[in-house]
N, CA and C atoms as an extended XYZ file, in Angstrom:
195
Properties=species:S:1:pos:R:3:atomname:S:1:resname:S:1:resid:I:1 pbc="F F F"
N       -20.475       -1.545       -2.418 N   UNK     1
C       -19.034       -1.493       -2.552 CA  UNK     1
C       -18.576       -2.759       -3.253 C   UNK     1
N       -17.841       -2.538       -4.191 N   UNK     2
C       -17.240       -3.732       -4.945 CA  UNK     2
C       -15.846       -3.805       -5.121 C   UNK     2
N       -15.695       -5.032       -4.213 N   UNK     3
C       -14.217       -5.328       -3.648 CA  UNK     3
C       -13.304       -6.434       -4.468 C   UNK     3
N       -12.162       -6.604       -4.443 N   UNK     4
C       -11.076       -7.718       -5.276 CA  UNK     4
C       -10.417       -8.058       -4.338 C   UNK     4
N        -9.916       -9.216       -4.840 N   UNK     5
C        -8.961       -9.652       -3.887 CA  UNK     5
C        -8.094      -10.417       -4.865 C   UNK     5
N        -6.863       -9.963       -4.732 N   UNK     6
C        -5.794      -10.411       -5.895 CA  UNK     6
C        -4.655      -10.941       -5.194 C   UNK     6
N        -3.565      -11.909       -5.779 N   UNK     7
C        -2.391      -12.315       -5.526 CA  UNK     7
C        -1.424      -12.454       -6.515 C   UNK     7
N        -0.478      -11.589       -5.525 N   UNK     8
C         0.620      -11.257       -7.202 CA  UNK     8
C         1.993      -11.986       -6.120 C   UNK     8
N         3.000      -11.662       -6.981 N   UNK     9
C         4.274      -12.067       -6.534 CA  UNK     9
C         5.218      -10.840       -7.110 C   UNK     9
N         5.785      -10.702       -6.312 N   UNK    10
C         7.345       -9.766       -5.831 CA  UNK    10
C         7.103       -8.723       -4.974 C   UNK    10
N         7.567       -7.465       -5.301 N   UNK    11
C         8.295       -6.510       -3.677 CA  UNK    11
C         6.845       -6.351       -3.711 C   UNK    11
N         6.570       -6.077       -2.631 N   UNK    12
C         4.755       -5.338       -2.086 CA  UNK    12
C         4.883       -3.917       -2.765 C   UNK    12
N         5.210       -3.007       -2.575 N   UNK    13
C         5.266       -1.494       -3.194 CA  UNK    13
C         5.263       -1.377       -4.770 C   UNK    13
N         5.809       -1.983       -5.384 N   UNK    14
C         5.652       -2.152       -6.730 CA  UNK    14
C         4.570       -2.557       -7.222 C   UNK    14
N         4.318       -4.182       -7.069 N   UNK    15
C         2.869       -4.793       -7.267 CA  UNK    15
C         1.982       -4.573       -7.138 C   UNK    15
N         1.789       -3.856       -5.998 N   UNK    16
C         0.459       -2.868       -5.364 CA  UNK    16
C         0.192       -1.820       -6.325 C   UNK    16
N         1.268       -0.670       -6.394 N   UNK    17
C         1.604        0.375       -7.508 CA  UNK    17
C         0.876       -0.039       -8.982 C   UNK    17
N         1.492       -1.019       -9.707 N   UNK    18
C         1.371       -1.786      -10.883 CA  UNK    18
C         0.108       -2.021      -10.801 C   UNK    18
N        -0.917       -2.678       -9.510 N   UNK    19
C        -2.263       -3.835       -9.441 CA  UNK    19
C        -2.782       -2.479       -9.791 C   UNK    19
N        -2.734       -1.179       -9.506 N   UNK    20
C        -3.545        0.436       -9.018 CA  UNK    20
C        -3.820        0.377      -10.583 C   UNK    20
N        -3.106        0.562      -11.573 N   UNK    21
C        -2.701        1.009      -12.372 CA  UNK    21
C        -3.897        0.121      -13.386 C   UNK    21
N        -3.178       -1.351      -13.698 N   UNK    22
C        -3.793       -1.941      -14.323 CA  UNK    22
C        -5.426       -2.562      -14.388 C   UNK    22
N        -5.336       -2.381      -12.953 N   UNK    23
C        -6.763       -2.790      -12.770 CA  UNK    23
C        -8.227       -1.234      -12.481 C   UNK    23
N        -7.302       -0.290      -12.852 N   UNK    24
C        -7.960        1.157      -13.116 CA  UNK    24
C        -8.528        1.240      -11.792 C   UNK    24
N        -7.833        0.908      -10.407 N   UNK    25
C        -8.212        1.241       -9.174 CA  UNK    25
C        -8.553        3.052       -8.656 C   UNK    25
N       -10.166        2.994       -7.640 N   UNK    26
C        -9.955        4.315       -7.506 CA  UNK    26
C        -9.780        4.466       -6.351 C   UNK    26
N        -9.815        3.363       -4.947 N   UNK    27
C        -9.450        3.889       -3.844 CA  UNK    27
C        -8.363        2.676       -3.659 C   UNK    27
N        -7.898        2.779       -2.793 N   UNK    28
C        -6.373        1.651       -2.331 CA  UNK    28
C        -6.314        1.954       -0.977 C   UNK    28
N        -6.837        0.740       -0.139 N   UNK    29
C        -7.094        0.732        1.027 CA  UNK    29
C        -5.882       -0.237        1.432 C   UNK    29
N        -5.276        0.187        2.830 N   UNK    30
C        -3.873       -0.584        3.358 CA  UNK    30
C        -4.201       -0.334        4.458 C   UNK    30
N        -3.502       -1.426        5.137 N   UNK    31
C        -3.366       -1.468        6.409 CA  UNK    31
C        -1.980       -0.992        7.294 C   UNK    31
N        -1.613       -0.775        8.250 N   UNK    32
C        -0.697        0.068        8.766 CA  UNK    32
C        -0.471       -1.005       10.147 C   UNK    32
N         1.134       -1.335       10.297 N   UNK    33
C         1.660       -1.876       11.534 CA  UNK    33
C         1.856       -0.935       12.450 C   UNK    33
N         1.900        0.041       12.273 N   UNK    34
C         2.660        0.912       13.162 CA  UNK    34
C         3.435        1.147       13.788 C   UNK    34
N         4.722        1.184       12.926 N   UNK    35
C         6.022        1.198       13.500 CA  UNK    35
C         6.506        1.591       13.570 C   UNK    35
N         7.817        2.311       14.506 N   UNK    36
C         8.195        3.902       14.840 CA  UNK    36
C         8.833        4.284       13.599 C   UNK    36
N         9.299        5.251       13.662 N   UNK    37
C        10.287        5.934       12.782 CA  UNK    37
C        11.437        4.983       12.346 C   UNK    37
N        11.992        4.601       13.502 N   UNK    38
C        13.621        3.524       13.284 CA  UNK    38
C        13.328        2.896       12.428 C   UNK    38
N        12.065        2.230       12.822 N   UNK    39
C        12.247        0.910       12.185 CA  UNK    39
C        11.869        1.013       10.963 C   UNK    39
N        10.504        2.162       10.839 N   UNK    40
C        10.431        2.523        8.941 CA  UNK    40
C        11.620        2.915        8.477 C   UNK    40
N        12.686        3.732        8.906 N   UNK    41
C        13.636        4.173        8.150 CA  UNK    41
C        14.407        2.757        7.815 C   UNK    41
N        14.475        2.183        8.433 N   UNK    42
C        15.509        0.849        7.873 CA  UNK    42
C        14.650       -0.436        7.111 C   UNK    42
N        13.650       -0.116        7.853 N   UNK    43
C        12.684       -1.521        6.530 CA  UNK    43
C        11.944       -0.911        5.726 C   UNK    43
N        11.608        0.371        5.836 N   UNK    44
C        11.065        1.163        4.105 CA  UNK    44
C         9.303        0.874        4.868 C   UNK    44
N         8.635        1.471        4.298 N   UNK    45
C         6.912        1.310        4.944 CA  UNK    45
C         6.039        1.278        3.110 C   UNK    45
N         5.459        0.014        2.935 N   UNK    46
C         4.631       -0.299        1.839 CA  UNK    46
C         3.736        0.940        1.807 C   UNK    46
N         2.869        1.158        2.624 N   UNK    47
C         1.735        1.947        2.964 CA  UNK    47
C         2.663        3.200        2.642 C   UNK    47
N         3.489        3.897        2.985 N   UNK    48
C         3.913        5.367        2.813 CA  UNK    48
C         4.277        5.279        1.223 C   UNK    48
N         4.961        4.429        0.891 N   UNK    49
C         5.280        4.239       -0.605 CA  UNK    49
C         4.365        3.951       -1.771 C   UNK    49
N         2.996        3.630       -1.052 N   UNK    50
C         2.360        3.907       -2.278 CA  UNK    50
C         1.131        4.929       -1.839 C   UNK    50
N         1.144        5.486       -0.807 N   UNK    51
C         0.916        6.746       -0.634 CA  UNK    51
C         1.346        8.153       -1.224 C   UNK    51
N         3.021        7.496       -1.438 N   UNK    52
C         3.404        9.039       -2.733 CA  UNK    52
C         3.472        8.279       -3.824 C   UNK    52
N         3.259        6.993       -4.387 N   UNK    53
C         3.636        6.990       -5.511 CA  UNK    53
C         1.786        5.753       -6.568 C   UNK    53
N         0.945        5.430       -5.784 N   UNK    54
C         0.364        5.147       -6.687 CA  UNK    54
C        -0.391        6.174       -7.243 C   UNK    54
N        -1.041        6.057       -8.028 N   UNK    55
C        -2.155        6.762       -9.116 CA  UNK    55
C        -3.575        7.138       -8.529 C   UNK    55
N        -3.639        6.276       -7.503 N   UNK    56
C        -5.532        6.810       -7.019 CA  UNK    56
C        -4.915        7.414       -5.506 C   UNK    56
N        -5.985        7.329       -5.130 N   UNK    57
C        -6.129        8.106       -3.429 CA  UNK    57
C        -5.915        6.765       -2.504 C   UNK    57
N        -4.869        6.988       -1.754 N   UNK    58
C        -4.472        5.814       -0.458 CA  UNK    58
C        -5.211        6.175        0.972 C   UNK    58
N        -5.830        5.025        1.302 N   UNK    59
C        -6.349        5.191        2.715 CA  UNK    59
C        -5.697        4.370        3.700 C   UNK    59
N        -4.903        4.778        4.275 N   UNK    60
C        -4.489        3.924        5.499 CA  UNK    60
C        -5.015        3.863        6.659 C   UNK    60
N        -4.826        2.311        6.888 N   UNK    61
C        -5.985        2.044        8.095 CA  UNK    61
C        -4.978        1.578        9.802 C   UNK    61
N        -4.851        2.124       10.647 N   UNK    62
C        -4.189        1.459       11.857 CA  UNK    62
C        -4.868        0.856       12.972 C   UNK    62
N        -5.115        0.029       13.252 N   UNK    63
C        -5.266       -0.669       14.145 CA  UNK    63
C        -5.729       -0.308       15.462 C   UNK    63
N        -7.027       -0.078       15.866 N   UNK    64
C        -6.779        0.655       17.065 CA  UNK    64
C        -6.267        0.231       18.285 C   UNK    64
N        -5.670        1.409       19.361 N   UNK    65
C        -4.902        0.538       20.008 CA  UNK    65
C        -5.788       -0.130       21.316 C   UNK    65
């Protein structure tokens, strides 16, 4: 498995989106807080957003409890 590790600057959902893109990513692995509904609806969830919107296949990972 051959892994990157990059640092960009601005919103997380975009940059992530953009890193997919440019760097011809084929899996996009994220991690997941797990936070109810409320609170995604009012702070937006990185992980769901580039789940519908990058270019490769998203794996989200949660934490077990």
């Amino acid at each position: 498995v051959v892994a990157e590790t990059l640092t960009e600057v601005g919103d997380p959902k975009d940059t992530i989106c953009q890193a997919v893109e440019k760097l011809d990513i084929h899996l996009l692995v994220l991690g997941s807080h797990g936070r109810g509904a409320l609170k995604r609806a009012f702070l937006g969830s990185v992980s769901n957003y580039c789940v519908h919107n990058a270019k490769c296949p998203v794996l989200v990972v949660r934490k077990p409890a």
